[in-house]
mmCIF file of N, CA and C and ligand atoms in Angstrom:
data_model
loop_
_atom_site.group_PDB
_atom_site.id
_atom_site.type_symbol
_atom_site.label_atom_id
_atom_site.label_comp_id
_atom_site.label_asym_id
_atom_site.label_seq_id
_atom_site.Cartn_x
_atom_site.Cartn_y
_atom_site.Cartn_z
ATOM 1 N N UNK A 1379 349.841 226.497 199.986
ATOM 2 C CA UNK A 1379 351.038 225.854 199.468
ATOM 3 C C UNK A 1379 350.936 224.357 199.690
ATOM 4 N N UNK A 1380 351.271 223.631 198.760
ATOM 5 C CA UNK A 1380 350.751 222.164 198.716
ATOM 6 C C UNK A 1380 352.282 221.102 199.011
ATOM 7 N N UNK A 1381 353.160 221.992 198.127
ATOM 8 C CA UNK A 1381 354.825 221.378 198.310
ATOM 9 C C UNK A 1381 355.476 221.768 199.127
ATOM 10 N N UNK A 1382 356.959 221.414 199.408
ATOM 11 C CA UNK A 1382 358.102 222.345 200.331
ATOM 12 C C UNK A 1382 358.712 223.043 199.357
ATOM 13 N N UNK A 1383 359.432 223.831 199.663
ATOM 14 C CA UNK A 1383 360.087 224.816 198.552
ATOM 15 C C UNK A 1383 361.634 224.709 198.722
ATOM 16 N N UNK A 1384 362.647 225.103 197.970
ATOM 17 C CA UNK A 1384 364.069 224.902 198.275
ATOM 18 C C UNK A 1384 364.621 225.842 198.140
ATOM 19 N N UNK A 1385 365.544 226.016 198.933
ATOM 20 C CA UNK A 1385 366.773 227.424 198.774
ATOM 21 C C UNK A 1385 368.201 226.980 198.700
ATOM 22 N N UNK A 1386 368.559 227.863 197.883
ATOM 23 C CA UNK A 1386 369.980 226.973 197.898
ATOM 24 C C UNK A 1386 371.123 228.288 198.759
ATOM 25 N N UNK A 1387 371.641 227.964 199.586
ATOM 26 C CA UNK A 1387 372.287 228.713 200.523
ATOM 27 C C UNK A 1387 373.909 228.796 199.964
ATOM 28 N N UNK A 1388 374.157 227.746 199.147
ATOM 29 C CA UNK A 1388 375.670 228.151 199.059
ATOM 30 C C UNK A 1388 376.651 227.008 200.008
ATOM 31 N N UNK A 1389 378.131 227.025 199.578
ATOM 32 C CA UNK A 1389 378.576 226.342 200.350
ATOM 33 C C UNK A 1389 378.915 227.174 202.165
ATOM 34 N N UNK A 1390 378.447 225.879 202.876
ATOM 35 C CA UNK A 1390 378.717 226.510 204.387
ATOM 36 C C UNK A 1390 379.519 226.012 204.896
ATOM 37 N N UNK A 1391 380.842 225.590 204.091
ATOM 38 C CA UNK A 1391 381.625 224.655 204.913
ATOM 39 C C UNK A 1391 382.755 225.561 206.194
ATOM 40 N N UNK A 1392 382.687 227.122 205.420
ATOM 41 C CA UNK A 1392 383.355 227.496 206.665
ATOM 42 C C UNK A 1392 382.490 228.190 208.069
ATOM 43 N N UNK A 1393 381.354 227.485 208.109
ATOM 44 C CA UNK A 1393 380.770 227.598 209.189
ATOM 45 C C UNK A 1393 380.837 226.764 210.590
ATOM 46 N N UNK A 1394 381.419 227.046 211.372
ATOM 47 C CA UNK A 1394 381.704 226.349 212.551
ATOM 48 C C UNK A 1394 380.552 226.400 213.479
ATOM 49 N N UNK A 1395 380.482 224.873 214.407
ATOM 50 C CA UNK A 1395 380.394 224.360 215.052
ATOM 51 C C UNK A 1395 379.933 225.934 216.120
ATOM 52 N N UNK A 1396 378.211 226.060 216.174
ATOM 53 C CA UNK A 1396 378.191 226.824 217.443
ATOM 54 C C UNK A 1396 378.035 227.964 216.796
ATOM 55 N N UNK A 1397 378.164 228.746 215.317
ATOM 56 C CA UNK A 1397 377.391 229.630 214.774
ATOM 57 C C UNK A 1397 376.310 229.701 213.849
ATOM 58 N N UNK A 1398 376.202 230.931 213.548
ATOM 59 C CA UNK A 1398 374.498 230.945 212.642
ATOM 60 C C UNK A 1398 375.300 232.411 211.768
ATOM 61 N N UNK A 1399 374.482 231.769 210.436
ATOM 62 C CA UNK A 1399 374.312 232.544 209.390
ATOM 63 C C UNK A 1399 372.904 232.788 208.880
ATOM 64 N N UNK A 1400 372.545 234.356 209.041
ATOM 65 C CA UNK A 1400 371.335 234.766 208.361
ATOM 66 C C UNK A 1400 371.293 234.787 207.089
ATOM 67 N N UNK A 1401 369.889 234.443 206.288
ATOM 68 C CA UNK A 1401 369.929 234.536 204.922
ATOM 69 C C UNK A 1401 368.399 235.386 205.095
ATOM 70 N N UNK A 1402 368.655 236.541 204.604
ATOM 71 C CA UNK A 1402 367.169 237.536 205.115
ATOM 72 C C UNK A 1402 366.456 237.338 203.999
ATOM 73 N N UNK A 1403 366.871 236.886 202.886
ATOM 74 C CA UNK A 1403 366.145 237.296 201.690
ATOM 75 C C UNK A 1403 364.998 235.588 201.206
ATOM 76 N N UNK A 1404 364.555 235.244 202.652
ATOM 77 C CA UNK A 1404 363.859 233.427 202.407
ATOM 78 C C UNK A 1404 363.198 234.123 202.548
ATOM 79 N N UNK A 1405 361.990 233.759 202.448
ATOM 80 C CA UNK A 1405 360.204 234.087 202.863
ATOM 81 C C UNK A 1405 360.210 235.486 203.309
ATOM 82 N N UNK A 1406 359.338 234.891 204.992
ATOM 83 C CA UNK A 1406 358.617 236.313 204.806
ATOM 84 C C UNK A 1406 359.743 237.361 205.733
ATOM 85 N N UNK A 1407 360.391 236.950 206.852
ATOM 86 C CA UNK A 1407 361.515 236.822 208.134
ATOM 87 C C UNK A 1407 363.223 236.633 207.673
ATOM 88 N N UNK A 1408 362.872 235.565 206.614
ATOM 89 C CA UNK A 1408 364.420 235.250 206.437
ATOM 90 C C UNK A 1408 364.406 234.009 207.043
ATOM 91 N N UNK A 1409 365.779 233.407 207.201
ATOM 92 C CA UNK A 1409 366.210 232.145 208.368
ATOM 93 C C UNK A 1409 367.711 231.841 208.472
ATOM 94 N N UNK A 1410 367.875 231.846 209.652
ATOM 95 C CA UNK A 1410 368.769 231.649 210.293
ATOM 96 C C UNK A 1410 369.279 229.981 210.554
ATOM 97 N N UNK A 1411 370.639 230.227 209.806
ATOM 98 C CA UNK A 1411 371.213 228.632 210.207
ATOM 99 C C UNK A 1411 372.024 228.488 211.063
ATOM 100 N N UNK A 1412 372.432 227.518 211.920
ATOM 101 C CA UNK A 1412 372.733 226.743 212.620
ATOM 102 C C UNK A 1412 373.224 225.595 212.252
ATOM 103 N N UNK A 1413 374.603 225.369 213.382
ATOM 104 C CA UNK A 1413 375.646 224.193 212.863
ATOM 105 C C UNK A 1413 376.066 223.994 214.366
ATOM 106 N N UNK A 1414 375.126 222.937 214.591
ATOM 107 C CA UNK A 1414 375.304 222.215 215.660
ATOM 108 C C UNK A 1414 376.204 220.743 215.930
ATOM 109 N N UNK A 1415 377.028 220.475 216.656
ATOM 110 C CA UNK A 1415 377.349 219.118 215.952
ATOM 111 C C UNK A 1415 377.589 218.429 214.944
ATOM 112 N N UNK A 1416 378.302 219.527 213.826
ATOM 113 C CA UNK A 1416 378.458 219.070 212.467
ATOM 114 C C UNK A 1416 377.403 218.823 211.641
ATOM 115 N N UNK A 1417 375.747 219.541 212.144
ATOM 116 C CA UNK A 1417 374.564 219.522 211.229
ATOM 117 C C UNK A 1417 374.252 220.926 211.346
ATOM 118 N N UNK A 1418 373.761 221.050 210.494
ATOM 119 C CA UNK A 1418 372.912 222.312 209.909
ATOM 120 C C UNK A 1418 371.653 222.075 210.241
ATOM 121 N N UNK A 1419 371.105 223.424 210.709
ATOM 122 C CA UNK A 1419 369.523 223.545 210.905
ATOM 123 C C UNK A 1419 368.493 224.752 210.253
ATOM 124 N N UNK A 1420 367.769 225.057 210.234
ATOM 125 C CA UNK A 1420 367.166 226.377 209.904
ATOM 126 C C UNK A 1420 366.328 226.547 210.199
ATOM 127 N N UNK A 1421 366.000 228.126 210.927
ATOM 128 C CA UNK A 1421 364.498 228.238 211.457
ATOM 129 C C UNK A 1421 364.536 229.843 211.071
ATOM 130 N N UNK A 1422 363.211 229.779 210.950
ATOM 131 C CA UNK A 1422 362.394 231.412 210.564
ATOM 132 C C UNK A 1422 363.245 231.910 211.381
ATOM 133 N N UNK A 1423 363.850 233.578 210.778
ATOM 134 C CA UNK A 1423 364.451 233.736 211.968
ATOM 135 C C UNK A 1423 363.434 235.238 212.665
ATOM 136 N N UNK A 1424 362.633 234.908 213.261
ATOM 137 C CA UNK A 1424 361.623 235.794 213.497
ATOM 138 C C UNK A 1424 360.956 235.215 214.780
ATOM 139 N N UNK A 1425 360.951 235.878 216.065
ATOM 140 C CA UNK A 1425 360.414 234.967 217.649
ATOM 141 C C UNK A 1425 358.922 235.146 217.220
ATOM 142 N N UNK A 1426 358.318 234.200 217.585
ATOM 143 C CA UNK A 1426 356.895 233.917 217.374
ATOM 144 C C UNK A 1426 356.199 234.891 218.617
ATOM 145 N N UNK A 1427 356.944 235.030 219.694
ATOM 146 C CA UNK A 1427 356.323 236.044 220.499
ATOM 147 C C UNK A 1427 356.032 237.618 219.928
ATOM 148 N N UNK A 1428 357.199 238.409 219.692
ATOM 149 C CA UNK A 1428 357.185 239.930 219.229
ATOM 150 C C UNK A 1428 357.976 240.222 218.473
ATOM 151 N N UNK A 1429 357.922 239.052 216.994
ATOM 152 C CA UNK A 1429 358.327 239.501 216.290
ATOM 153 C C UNK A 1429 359.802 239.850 216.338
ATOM 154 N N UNK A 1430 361.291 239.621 217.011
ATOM 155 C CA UNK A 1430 362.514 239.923 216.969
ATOM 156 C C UNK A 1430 363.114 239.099 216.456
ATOM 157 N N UNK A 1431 364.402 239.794 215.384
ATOM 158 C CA UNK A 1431 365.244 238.613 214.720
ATOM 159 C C UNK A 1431 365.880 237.425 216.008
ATOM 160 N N UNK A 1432 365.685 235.777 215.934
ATOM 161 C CA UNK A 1432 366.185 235.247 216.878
ATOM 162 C C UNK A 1432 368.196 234.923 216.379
ATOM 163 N N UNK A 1433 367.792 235.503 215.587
ATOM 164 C CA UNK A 1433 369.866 235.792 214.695
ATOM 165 C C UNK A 1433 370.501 236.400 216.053
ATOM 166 N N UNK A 1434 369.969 237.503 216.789
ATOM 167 C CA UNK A 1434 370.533 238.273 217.550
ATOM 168 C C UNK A 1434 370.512 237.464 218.803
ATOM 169 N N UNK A 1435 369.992 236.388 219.206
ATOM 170 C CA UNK A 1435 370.069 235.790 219.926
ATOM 171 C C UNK A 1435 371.290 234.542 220.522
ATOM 172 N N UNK A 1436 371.135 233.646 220.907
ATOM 173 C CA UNK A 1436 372.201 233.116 221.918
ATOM 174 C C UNK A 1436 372.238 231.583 221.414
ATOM 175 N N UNK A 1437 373.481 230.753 220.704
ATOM 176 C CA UNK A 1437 372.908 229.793 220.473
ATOM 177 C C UNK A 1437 373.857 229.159 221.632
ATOM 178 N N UNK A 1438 373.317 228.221 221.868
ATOM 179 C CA UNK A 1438 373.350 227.247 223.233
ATOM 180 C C UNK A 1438 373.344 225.541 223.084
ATOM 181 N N UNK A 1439 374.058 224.735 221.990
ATOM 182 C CA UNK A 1439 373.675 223.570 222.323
ATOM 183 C C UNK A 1439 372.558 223.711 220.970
ATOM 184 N N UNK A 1440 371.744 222.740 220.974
ATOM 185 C CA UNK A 1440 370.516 222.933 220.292
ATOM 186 C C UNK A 1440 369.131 223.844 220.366
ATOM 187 N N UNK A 1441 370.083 224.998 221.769
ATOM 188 C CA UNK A 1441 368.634 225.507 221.895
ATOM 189 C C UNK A 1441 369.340 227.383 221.383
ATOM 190 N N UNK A 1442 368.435 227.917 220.378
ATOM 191 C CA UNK A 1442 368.511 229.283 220.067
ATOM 192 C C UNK A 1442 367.382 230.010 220.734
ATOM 193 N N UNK A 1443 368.322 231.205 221.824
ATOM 194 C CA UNK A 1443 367.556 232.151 222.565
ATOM 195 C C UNK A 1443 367.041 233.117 222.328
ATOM 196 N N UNK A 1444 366.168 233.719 222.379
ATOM 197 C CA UNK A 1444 365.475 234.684 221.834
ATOM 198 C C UNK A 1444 366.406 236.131 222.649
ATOM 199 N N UNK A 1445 366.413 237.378 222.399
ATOM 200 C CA UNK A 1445 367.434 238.151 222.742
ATOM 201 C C UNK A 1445 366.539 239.051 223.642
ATOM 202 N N UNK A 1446 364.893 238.796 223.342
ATOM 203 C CA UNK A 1446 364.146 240.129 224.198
ATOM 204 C C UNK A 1446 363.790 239.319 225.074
ATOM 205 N N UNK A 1447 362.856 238.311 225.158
ATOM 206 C CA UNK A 1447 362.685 238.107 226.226
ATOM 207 C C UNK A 1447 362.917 236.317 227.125
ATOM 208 N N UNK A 1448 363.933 236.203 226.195
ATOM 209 C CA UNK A 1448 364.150 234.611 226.404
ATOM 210 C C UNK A 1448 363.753 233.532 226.425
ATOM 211 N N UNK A 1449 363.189 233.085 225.504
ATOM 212 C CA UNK A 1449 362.175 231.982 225.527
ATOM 213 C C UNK A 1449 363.459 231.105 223.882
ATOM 214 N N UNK A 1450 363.454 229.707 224.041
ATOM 215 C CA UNK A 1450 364.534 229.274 223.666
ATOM 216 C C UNK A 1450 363.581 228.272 222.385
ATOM 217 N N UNK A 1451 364.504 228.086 221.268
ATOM 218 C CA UNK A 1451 363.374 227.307 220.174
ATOM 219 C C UNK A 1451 364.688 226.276 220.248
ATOM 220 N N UNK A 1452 364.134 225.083 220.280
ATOM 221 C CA UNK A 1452 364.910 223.957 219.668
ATOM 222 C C UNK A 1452 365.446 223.742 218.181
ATOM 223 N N UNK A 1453 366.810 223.816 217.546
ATOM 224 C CA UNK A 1453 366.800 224.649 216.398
ATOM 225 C C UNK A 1453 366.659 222.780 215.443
ATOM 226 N N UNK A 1454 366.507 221.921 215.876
ATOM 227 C CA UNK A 1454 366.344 220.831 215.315
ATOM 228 C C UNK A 1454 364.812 220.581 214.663
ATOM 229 N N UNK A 1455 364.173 221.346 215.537
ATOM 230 C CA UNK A 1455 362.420 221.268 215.483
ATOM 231 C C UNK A 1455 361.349 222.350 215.185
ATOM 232 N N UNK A 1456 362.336 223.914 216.077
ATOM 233 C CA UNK A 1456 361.240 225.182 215.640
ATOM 234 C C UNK A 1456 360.769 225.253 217.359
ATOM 235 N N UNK A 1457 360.855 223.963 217.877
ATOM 236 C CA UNK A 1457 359.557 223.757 219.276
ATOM 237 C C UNK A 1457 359.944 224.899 220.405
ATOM 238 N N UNK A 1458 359.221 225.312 220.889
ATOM 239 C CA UNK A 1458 359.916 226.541 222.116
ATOM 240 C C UNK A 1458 359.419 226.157 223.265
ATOM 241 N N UNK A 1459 360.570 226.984 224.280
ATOM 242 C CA UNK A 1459 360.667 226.371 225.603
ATOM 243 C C UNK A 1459 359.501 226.296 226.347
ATOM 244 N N UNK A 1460 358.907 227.869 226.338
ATOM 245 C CA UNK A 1460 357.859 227.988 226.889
ATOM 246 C C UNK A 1460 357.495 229.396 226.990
ATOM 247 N N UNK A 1461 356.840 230.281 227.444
ATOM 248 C CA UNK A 1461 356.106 231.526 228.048
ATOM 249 C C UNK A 1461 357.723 232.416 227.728
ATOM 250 N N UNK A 1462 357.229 233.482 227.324
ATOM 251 C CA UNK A 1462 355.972 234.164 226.841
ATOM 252 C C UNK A 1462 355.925 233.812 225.267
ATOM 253 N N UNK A 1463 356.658 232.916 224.381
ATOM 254 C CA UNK A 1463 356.514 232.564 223.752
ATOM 255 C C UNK A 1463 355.668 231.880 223.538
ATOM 256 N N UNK A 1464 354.156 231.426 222.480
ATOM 257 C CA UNK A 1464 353.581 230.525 222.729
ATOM 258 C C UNK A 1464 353.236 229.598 221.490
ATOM 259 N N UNK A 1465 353.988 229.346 221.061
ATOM 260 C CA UNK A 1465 354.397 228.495 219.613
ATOM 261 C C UNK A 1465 355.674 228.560 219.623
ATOM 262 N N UNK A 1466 356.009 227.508 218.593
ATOM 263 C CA UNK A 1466 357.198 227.655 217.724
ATOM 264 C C UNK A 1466 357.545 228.324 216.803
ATOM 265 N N UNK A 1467 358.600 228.156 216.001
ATOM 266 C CA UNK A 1467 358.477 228.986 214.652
ATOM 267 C C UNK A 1467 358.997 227.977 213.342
ATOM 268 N N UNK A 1468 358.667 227.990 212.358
ATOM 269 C CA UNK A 1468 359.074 227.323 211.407
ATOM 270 C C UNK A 1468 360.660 226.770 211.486
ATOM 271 N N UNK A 1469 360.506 225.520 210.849
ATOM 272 C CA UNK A 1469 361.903 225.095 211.336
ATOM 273 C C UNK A 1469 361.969 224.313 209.569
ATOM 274 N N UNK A 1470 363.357 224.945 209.488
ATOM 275 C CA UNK A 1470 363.767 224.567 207.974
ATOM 276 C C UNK A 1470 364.478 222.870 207.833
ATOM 277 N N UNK A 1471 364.381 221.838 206.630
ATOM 278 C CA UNK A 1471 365.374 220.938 207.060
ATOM 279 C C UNK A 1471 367.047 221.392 205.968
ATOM 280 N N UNK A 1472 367.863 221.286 206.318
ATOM 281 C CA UNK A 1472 368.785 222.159 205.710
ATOM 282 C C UNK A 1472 369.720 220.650 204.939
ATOM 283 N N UNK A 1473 369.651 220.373 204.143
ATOM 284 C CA UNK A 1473 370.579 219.248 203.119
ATOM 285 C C UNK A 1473 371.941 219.706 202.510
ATOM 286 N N UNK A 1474 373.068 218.813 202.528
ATOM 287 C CA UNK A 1474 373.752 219.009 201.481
ATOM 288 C C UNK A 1474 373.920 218.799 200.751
ATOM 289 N N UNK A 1475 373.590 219.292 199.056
ATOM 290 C CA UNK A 1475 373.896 218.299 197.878
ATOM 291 C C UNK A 1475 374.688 218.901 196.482
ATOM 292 N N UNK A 1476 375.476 218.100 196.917
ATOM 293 C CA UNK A 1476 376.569 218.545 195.598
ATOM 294 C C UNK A 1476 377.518 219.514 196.550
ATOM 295 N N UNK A 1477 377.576 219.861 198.054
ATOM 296 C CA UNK A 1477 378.405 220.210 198.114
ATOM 297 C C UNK A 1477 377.966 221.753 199.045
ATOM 298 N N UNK A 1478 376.071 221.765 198.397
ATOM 299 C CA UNK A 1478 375.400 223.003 198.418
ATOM 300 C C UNK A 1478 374.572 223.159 199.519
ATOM 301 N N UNK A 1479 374.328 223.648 200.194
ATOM 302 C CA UNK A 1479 373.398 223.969 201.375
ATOM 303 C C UNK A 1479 372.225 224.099 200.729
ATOM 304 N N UNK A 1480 371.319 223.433 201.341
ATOM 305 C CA UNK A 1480 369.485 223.732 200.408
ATOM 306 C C UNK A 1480 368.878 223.296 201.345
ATOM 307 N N UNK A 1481 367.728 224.487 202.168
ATOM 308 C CA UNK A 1481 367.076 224.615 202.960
ATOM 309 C C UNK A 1481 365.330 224.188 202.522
ATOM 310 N N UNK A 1482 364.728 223.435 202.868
ATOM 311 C CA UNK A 1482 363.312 223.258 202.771
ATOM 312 C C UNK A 1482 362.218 223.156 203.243
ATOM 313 N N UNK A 1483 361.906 224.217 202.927
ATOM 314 C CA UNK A 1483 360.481 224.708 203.577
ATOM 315 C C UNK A 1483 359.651 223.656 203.652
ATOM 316 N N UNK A 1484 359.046 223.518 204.831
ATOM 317 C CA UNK A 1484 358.188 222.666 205.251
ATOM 318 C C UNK A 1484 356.754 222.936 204.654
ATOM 319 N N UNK A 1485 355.842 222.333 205.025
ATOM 320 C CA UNK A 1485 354.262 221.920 204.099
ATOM 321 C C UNK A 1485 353.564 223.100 204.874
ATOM 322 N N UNK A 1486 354.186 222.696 206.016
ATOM 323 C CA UNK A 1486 353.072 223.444 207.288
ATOM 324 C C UNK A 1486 354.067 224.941 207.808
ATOM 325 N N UNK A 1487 353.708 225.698 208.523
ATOM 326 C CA UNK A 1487 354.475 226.679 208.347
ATOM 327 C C UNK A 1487 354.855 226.611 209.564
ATOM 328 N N UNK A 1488 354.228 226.120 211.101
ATOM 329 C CA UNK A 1488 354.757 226.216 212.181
ATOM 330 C C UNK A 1488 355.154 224.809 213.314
ATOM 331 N N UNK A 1489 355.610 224.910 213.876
ATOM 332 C CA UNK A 1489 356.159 223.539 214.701
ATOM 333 C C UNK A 1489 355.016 223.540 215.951
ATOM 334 N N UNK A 1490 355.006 222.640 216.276
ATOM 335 C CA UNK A 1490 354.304 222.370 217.848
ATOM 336 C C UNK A 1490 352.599 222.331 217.401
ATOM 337 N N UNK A 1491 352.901 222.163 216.034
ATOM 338 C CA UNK A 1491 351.054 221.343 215.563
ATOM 339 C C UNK A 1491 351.019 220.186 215.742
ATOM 340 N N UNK A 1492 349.832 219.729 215.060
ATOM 341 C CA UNK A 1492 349.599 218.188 214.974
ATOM 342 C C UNK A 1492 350.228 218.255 213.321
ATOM 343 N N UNK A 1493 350.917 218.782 212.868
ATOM 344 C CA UNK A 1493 351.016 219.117 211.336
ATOM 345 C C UNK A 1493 352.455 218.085 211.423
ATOM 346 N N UNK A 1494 352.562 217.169 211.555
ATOM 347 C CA UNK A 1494 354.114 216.765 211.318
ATOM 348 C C UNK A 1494 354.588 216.705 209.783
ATOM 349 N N UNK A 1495 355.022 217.303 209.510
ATOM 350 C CA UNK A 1495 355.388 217.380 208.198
ATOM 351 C C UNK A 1495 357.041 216.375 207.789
ATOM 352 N N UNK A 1496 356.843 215.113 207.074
ATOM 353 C CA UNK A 1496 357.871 214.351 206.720
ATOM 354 C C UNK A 1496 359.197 214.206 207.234
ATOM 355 N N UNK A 1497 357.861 214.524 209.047
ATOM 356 C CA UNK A 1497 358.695 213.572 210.152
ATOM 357 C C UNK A 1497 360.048 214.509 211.268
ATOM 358 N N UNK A 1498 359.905 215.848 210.202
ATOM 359 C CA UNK A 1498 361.344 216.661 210.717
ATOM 360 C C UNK A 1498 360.422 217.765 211.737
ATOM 361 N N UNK A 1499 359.438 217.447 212.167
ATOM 362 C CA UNK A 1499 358.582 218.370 213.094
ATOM 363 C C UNK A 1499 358.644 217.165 214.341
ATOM 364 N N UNK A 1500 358.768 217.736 215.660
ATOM 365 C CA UNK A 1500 357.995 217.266 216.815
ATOM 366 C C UNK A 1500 357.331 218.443 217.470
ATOM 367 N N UNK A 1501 356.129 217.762 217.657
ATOM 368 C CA UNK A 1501 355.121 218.133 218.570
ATOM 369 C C UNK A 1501 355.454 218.230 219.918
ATOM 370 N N UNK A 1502 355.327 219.280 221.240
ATOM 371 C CA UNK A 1502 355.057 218.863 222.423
ATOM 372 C C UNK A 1502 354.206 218.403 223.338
HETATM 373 S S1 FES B 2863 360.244 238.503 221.494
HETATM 374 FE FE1 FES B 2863 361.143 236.529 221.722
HETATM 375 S S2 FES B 2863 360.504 235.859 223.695
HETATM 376 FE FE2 FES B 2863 359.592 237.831 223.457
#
């Protein structure tokens, strides 16, 4: 894949501050948004460790917990805390335009590469 790709999610305006809405039907996992601080985020919603929806998990601030075995992804970046997780997971950038939620897939598929993709990736 050479481009980012776009999804259009719909309006999320009645999404508050501190929840997540799954959209299962993105790629390969789905992704899970996040409305942190009056921004929207999106990440695969699939733990890079064993595979569990991180939807079922704990959001905290900017950090979404994984529900099996706790390892926390930064939902701004994809980046994870640490063990037993050992990557990140794709992290969506989520826009509003016209009103519309539109999520975009990044170039690279995972966070915590040297892959910074147009800057909305950090590396650890
Ligand atoms: S499945 Fe998520 S930390 Fe193990």
């Amino acid at each position: 894949m050479t481009d980012s790709e776009s999804y259009n999610l719909g309006n999320l305006d009645d999404l508050e501050d501190g929840e997540m809405r799954v959209f299962e039907d993105i790629d390969d996992y789905g992704i899970v948004v996040c409305k942190v601080k009056g921004e929207l985020y999106g990440l695969e919603d699939n733990c890079s460790h064993a595979d569990t929806p991180l939807s079922e998990g704990r959001l905290r601030g900017f950090q979404l917990t994984c529900p099996l075995h706790g390892t926390s992804f930064d939902v701004r970046s994809g980046t994870h805390s640490g063990p037993p997780a050992y990557e990140g997971v794709t992290c969506y950038k989520v826009e509003i335009e016209d009103g519309v939620a539109v999520a975009l897939r990044p170039k690279s598929d995972k966070s915590n590469s040297s892959d910074n993709v147009d800057g909305f990736f950090q590396t650890r």
